[in-house]
PDB file of C-alpha atoms in Angstrom:
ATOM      1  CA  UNK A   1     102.929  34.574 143.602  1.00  0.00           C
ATOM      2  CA  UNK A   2     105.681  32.808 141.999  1.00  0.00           C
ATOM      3  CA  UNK A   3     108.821  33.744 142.536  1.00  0.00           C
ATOM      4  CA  UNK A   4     110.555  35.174 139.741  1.00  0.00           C
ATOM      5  CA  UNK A   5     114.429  34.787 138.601  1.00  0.00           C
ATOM      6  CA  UNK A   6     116.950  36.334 135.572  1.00  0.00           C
ATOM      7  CA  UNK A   7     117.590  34.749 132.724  1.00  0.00           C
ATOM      8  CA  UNK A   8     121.365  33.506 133.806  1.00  0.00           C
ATOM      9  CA  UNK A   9     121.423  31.115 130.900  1.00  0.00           C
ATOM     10  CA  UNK A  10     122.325  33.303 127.717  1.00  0.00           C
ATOM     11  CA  UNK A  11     125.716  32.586 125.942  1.00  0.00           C
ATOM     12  CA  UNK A  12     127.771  34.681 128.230  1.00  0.00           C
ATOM     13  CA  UNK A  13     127.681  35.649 131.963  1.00  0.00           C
ATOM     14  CA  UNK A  14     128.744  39.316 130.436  1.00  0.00           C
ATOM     15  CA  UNK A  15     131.947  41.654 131.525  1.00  0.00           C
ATOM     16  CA  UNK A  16     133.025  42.559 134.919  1.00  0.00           C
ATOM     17  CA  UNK A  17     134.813  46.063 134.678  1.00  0.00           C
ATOM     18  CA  UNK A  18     137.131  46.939 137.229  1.00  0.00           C
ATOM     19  CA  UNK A  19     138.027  50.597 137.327  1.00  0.00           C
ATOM     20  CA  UNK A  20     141.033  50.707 139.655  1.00  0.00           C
ATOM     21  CA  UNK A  21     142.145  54.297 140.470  1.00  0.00           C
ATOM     22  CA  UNK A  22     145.594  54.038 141.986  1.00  0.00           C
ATOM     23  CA  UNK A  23     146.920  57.432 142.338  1.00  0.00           C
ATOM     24  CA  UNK A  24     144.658  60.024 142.441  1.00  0.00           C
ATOM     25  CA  UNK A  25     145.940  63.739 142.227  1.00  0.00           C
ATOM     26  CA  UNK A  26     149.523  64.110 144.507  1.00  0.00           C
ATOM     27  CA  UNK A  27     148.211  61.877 147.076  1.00  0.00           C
ATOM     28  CA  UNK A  28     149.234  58.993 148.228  1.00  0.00           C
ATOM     29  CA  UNK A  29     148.971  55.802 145.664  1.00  0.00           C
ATOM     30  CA  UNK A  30     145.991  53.902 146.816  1.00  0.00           C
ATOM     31  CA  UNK A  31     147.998  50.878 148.605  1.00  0.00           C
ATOM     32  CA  UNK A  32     146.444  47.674 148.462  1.00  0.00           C
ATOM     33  CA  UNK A  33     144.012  48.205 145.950  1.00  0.00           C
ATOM     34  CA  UNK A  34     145.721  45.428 143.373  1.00  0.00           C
ATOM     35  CA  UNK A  35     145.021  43.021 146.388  1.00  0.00           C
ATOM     36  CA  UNK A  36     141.302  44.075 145.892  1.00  0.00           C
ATOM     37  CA  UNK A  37     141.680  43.226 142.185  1.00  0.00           C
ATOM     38  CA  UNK A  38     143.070  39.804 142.890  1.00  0.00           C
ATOM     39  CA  UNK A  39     140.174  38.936 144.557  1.00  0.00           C
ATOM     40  CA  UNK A  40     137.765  40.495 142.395  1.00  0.00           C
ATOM     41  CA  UNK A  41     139.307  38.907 139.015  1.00  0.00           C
ATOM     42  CA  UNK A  42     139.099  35.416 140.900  1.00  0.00           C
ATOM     43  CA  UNK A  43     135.587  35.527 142.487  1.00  0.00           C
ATOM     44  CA  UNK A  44     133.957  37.057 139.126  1.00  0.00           C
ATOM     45  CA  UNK A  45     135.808  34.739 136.784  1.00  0.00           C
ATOM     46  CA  UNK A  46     134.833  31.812 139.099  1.00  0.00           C
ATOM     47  CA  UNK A  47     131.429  32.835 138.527  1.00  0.00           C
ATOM     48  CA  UNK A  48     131.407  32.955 134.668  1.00  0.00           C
ATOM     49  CA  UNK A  49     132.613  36.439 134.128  1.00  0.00           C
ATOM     50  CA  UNK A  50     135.140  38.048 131.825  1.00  0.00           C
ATOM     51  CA  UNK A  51     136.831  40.448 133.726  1.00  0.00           C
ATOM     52  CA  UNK A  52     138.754  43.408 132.646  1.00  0.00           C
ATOM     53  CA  UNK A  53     140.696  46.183 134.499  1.00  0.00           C
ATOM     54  CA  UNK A  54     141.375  49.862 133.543  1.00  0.00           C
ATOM     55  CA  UNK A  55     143.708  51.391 135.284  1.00  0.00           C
ATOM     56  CA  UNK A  56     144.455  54.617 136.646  1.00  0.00           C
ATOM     57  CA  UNK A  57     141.893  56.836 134.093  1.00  0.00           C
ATOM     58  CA  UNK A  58     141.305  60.469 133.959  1.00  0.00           C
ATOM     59  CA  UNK A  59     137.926  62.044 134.017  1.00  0.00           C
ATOM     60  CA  UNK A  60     137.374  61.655 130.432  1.00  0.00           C
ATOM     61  CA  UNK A  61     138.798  58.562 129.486  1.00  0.00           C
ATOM     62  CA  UNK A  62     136.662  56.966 132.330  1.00  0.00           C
ATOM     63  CA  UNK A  63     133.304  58.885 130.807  1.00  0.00           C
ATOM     64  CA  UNK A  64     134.653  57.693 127.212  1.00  0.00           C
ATOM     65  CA  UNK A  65     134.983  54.090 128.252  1.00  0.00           C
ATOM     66  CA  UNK A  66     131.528  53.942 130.143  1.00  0.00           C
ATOM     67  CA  UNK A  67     129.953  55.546 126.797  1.00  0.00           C
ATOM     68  CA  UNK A  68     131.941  52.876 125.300  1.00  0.00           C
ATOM     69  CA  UNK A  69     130.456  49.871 127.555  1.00  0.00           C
ATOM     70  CA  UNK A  70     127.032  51.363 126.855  1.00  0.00           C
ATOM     71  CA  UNK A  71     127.633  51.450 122.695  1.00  0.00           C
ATOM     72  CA  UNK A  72     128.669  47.488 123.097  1.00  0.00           C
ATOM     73  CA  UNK A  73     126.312  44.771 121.644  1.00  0.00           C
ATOM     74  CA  UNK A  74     125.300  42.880 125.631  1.00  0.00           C
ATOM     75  CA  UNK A  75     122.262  41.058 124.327  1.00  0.00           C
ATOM     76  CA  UNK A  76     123.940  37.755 124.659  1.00  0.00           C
ATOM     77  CA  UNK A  77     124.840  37.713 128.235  1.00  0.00           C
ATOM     78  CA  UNK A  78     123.465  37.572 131.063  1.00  0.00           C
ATOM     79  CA  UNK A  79     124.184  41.278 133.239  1.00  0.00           C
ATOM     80  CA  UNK A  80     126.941  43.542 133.656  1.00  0.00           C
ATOM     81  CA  UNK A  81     128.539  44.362 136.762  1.00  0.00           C
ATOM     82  CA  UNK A  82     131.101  47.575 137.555  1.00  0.00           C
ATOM     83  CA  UNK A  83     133.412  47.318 139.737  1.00  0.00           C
ATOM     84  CA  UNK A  84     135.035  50.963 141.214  1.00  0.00           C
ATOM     85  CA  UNK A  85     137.908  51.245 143.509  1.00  0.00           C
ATOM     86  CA  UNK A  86     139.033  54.498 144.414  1.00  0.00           C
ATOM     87  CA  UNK A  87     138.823  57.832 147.030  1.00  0.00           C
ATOM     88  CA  UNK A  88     135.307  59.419 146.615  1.00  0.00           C
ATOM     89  CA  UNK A  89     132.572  61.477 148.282  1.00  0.00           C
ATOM     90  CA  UNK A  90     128.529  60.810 148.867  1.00  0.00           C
ATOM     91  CA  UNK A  91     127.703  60.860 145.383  1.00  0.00           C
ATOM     92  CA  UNK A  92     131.342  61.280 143.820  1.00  0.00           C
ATOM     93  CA  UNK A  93     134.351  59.221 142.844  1.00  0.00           C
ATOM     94  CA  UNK A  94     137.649  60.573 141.955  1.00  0.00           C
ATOM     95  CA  UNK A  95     139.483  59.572 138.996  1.00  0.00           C
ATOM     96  CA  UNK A  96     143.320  60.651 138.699  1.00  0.00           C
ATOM     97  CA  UNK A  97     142.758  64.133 137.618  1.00  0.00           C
ATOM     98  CA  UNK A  98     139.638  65.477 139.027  1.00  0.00           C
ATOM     99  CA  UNK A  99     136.186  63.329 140.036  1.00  0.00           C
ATOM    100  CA  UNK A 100     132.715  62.232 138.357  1.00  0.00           C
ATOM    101  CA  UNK A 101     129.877  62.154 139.312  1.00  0.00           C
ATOM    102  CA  UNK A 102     128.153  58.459 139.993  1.00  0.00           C
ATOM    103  CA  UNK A 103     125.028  59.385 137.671  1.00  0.00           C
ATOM    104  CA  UNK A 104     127.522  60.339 135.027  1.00  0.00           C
ATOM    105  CA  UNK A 105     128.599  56.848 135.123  1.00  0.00           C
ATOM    106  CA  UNK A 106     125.505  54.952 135.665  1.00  0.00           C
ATOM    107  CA  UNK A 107     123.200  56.482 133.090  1.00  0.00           C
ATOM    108  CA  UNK A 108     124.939  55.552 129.676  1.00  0.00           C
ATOM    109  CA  UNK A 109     124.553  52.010 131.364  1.00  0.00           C
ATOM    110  CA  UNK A 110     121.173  52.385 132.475  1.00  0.00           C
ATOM    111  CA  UNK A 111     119.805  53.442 129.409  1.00  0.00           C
ATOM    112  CA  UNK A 112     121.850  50.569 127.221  1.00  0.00           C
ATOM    113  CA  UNK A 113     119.127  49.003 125.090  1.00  0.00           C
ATOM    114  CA  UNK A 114     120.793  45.433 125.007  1.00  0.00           C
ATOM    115  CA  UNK A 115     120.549  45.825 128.501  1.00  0.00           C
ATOM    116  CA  UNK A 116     117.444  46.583 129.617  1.00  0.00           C
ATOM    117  CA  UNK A 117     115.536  44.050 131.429  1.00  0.00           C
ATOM    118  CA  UNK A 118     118.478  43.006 133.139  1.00  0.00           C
ATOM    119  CA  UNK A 119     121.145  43.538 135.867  1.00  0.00           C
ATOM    120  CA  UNK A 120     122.857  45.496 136.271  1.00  0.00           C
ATOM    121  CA  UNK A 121     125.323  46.108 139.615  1.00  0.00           C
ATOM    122  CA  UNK A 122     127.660  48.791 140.354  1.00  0.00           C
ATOM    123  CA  UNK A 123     130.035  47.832 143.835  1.00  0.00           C
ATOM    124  CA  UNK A 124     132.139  50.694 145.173  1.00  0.00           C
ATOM    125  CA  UNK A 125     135.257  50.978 147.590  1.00  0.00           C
ATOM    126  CA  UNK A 126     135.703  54.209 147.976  1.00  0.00           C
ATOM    127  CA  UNK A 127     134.410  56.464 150.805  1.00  0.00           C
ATOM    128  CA  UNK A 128     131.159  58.391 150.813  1.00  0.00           C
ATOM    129  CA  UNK A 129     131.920  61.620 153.187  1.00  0.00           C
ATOM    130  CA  UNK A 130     134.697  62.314 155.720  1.00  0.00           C
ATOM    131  CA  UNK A 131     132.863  60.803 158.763  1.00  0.00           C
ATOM    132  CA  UNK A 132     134.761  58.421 161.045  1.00  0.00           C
ATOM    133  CA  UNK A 133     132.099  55.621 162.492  1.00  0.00           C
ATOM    134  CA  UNK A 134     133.554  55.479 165.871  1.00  0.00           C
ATOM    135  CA  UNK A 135     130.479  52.946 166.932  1.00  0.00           C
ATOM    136  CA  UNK A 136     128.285  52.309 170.147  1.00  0.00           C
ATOM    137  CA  UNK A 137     128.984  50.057 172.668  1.00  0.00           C
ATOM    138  CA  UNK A 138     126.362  47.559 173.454  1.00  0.00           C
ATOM    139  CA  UNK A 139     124.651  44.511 175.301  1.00  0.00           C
ATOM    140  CA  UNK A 140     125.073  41.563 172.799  1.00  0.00           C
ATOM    141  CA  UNK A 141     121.756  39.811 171.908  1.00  0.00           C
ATOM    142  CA  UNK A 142     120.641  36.876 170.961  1.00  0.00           C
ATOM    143  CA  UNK A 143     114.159  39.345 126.486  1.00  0.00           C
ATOM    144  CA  UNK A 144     115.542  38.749 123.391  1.00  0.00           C
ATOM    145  CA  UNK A 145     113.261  36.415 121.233  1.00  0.00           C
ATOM    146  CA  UNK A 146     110.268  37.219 122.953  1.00  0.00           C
ATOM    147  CA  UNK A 147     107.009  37.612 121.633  1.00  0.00           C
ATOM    148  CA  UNK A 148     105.739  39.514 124.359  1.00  0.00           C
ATOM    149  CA  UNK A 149     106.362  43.426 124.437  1.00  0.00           C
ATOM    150  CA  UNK A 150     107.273  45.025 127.750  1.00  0.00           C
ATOM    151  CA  UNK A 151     107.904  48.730 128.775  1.00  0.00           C
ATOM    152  CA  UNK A 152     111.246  48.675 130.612  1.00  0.00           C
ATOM    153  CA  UNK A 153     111.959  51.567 132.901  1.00  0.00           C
ATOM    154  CA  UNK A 154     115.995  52.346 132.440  1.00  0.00           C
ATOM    155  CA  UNK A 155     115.556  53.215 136.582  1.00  0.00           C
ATOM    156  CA  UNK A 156     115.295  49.269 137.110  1.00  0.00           C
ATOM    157  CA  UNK A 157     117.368  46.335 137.539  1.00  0.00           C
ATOM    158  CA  UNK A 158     120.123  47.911 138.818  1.00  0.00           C
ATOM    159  CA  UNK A 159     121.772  47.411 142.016  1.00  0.00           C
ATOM    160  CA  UNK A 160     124.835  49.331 143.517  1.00  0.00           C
ATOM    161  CA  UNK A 161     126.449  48.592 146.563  1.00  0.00           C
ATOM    162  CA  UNK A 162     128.638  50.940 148.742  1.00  0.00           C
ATOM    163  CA  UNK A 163     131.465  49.631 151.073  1.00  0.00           C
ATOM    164  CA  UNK A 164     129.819  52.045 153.810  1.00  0.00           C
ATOM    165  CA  UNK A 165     126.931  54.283 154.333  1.00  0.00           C
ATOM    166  CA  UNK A 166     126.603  58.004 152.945  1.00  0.00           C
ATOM    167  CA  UNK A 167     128.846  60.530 154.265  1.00  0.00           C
ATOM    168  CA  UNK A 168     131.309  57.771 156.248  1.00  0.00           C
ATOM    169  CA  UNK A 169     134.702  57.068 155.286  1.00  0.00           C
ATOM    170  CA  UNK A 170     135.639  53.581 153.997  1.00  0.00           C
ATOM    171  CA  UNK A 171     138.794  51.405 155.207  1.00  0.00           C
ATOM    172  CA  UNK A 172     141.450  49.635 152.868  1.00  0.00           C
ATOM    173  CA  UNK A 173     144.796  47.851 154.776  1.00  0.00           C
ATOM    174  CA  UNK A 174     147.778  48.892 152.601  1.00  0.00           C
ATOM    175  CA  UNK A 175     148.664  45.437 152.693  1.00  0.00           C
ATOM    176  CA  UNK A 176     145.874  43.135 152.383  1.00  0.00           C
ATOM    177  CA  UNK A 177     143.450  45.610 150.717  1.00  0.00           C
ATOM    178  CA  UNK A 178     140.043  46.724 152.184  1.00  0.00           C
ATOM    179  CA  UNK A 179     137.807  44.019 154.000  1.00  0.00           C
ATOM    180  CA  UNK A 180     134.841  44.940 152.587  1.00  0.00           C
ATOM    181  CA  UNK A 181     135.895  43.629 149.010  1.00  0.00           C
ATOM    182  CA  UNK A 182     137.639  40.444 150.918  1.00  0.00           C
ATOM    183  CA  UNK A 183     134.287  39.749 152.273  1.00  0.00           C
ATOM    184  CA  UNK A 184     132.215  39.933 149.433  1.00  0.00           C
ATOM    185  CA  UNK A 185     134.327  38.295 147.085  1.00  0.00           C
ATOM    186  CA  UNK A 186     135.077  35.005 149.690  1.00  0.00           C
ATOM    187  CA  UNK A 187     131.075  35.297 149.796  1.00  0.00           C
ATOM    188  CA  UNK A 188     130.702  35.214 146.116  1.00  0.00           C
ATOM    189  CA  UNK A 189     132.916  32.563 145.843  1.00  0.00           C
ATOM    190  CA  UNK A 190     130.784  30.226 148.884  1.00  0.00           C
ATOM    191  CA  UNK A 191     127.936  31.192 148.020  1.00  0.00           C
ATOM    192  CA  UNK A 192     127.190  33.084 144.929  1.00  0.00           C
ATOM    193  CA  UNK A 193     126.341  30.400 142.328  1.00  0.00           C
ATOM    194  CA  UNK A 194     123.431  29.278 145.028  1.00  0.00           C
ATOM    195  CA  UNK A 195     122.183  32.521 147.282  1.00  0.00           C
ATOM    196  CA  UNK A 196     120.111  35.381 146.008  1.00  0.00           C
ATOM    197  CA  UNK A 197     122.558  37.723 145.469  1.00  0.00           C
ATOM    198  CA  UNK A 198     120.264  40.099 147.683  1.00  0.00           C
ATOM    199  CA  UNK A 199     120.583  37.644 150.295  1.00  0.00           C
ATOM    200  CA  UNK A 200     124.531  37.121 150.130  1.00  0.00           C
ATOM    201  CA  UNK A 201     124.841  41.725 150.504  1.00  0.00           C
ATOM    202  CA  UNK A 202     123.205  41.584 153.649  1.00  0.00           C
ATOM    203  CA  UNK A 203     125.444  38.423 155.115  1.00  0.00           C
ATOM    204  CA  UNK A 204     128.414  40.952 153.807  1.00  0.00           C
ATOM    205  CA  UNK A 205     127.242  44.039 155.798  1.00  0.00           C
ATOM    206  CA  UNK A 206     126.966  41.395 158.560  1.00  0.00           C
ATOM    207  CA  UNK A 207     130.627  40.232 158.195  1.00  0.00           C
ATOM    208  CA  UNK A 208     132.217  43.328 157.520  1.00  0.00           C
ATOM    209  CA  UNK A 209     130.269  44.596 160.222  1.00  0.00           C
ATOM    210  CA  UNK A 210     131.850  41.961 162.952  1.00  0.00           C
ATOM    211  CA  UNK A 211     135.624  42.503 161.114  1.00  0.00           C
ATOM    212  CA  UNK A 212     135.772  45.782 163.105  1.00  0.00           C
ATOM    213  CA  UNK A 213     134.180  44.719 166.230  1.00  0.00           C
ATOM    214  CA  UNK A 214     137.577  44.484 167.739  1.00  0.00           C
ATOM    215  CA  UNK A 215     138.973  47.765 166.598  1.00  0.00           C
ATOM    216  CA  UNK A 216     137.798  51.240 167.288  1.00  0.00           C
ATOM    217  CA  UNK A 217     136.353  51.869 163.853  1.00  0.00           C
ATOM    218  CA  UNK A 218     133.661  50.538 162.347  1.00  0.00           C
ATOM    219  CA  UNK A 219     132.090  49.928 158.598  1.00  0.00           C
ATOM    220  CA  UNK A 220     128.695  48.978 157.503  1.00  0.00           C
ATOM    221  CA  UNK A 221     128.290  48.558 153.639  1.00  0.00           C
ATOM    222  CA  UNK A 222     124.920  49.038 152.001  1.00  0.00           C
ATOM    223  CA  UNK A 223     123.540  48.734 148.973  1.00  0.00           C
ATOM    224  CA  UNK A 224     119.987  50.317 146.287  1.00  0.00           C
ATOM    225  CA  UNK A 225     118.126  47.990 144.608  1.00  0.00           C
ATOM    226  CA  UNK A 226     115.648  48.161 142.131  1.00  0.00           C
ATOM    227  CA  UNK A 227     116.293  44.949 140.867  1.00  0.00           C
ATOM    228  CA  UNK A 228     112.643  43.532 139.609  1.00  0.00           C
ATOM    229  CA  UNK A 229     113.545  39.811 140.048  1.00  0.00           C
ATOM    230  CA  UNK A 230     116.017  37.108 142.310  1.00  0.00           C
ATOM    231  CA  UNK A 231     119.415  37.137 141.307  1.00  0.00           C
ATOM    232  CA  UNK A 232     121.983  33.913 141.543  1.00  0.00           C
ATOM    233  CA  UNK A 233     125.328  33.507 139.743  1.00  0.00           C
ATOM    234  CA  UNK A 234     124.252  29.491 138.750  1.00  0.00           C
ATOM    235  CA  UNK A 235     126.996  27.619 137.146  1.00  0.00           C
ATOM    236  CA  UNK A 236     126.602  27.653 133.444  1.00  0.00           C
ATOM    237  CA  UNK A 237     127.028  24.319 131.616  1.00  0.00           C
ATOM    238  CA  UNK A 238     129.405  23.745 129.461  1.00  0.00           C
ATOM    239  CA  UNK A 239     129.368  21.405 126.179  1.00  0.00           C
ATOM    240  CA  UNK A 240     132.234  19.557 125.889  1.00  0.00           C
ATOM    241  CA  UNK A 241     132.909  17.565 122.091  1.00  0.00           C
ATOM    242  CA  UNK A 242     133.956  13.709 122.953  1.00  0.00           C
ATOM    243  CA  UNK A 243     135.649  12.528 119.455  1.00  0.00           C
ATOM    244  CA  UNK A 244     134.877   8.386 119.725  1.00  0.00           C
ATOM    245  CA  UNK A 245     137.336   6.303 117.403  1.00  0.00           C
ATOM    246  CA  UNK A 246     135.410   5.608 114.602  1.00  0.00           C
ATOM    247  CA  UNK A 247     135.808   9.062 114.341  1.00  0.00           C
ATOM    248  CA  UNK A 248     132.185  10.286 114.928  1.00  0.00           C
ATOM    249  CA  UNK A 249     131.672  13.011 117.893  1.00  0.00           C
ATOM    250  CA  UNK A 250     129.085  14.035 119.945  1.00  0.00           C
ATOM    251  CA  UNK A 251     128.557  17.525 122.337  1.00  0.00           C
ATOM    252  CA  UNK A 252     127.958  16.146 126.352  1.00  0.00           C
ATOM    253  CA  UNK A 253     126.789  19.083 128.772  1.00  0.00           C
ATOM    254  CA  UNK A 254     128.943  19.166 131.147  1.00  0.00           C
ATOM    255  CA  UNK A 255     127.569  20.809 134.336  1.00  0.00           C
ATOM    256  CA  UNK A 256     130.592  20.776 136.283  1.00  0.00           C
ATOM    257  CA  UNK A 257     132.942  22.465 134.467  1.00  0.00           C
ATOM    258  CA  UNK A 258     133.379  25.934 135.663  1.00  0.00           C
ATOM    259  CA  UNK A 259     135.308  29.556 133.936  1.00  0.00           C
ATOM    260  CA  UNK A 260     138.784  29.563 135.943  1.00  0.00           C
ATOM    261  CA  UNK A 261     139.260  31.956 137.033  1.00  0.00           C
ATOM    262  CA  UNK A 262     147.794  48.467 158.266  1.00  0.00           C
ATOM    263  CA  UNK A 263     144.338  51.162 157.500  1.00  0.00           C
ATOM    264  CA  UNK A 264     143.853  54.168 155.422  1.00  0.00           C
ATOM    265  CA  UNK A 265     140.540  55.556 154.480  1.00  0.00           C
ATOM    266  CA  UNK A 266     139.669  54.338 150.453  1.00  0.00           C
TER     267      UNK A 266
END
């Protein structure tokens, strides 16, 4: 059988939201987390993306703002992607006054009608229990338009991807932010506009993997999938208007212009 791809060519790539939970409760503000947002604004944007951050929201603004994202008008782009960076448990993330559930925030999405039929990908920092990976030690080896009517299930094309497995703890430096972002988002930026985004997940859990092989720790990111096709960022083109001097003008695709764009546990 063929193999089958998204549509990556619709107007717009669609929005990147970055939901970047600094200081949650009296703890300690979330240090290093804007370095994860650097990276995140720069990789995404590079790869056609408009990306916007909210900052530090409560339990209802973040549920009002996801209802919000579902309510929006998506049928000209491409996907969505979510980003969340914050202190969580297996099936939890904390916002600055309390925490939601991940289904809370997934669903609205899920069930968006100008999204359906396409992805949609959720990445989290944030830990997933309160277990330390302390590792082994061992022997190195070697649809819009269409004529054609589908039934779309709201449980596909969605992928979400965890900086560790359930019930371990995830690491951020307070300086330079948590590797498991840096190593996605250098990957995205190599390689996402040319390897199945499937493909370029499992080369992060790789990575991230060999980042703590000389530390005590370790951290293996994973990710769900029920995506129904291949995914790859591909460059959009972009039409550029050439004005000649007899003052006639003409649009040229241009094809190489591209969108500019110490640990604690998360």
């Amino acid at each position: 059988m063929k193999e089958e791809f998204y549509n990556m060519n619709h107007a717009r790539r669609g929005d990147c939201v970055i939901f970047n939970i600094k200081h949650v409760g009296t703890e300690e503000v979330r240090a290093g987390s804007e370095q994860d947002v650097q990276r995140l604004t720069e990789s995404f944007s590079f790869l056609g993306f408009e990306v916007i951050e909210k900052v530090d929201l409560t339990k209802k603004e973040i549920i009002r703002e996801i209802h919000s994202i579902a309510d929006k008008n998506h049928y000209d782009n491409d996907c969505f992607v979510c980003v969340i960076l914050s202190h969580g448990r297996e099936g939890y993330v904390h916002t600055t006054d309390g925490e939601v559930s991940l289904s809370t925030l997934f669903d609205p999405i899920k069930n968006c009608k100008s999204l359906l039929g396409k992805p949609k990908l959720c990445f989290i920092q944030a830990c997933r229990g309160n277990t330390i990976d302390f590792g082994n030690l061992v022997q190195d080896g070697s649809l819009r338009g269409s004529e054609t009517l589908q039934m779309l299930s709201s449980e596909s094309d969605v992928l979400i991807a965890y900086a560790t497995t359930p019930d371990y703890v995830s690491w951020r430096d307070k300086k330079m932010g948590s590797i498991y972002i840096e190593v996605l988002c250098e990957l995205l930026r190599l390689e996402g506009t040319e390897t199945k985004l499937t493909e370029l997940l499992q080369k992060v859990s790789n990575y991230t993997a060999k980042c703590f092989a000389v530390s005590r720790l370790c951290q293996v990111p994973c990710y769900t999938s029920s995506l129904s096709k291949s995914l790859v960022f591909n460059l959009k083109k972009r039409v550029v208007m050439v004005m000649y001097n007899d003052g006639t003008y003409s649009n040229v695709s241009n094809t190489n212009a591209q969108i500019n764009a110490t640990h604690s546990s998360a």
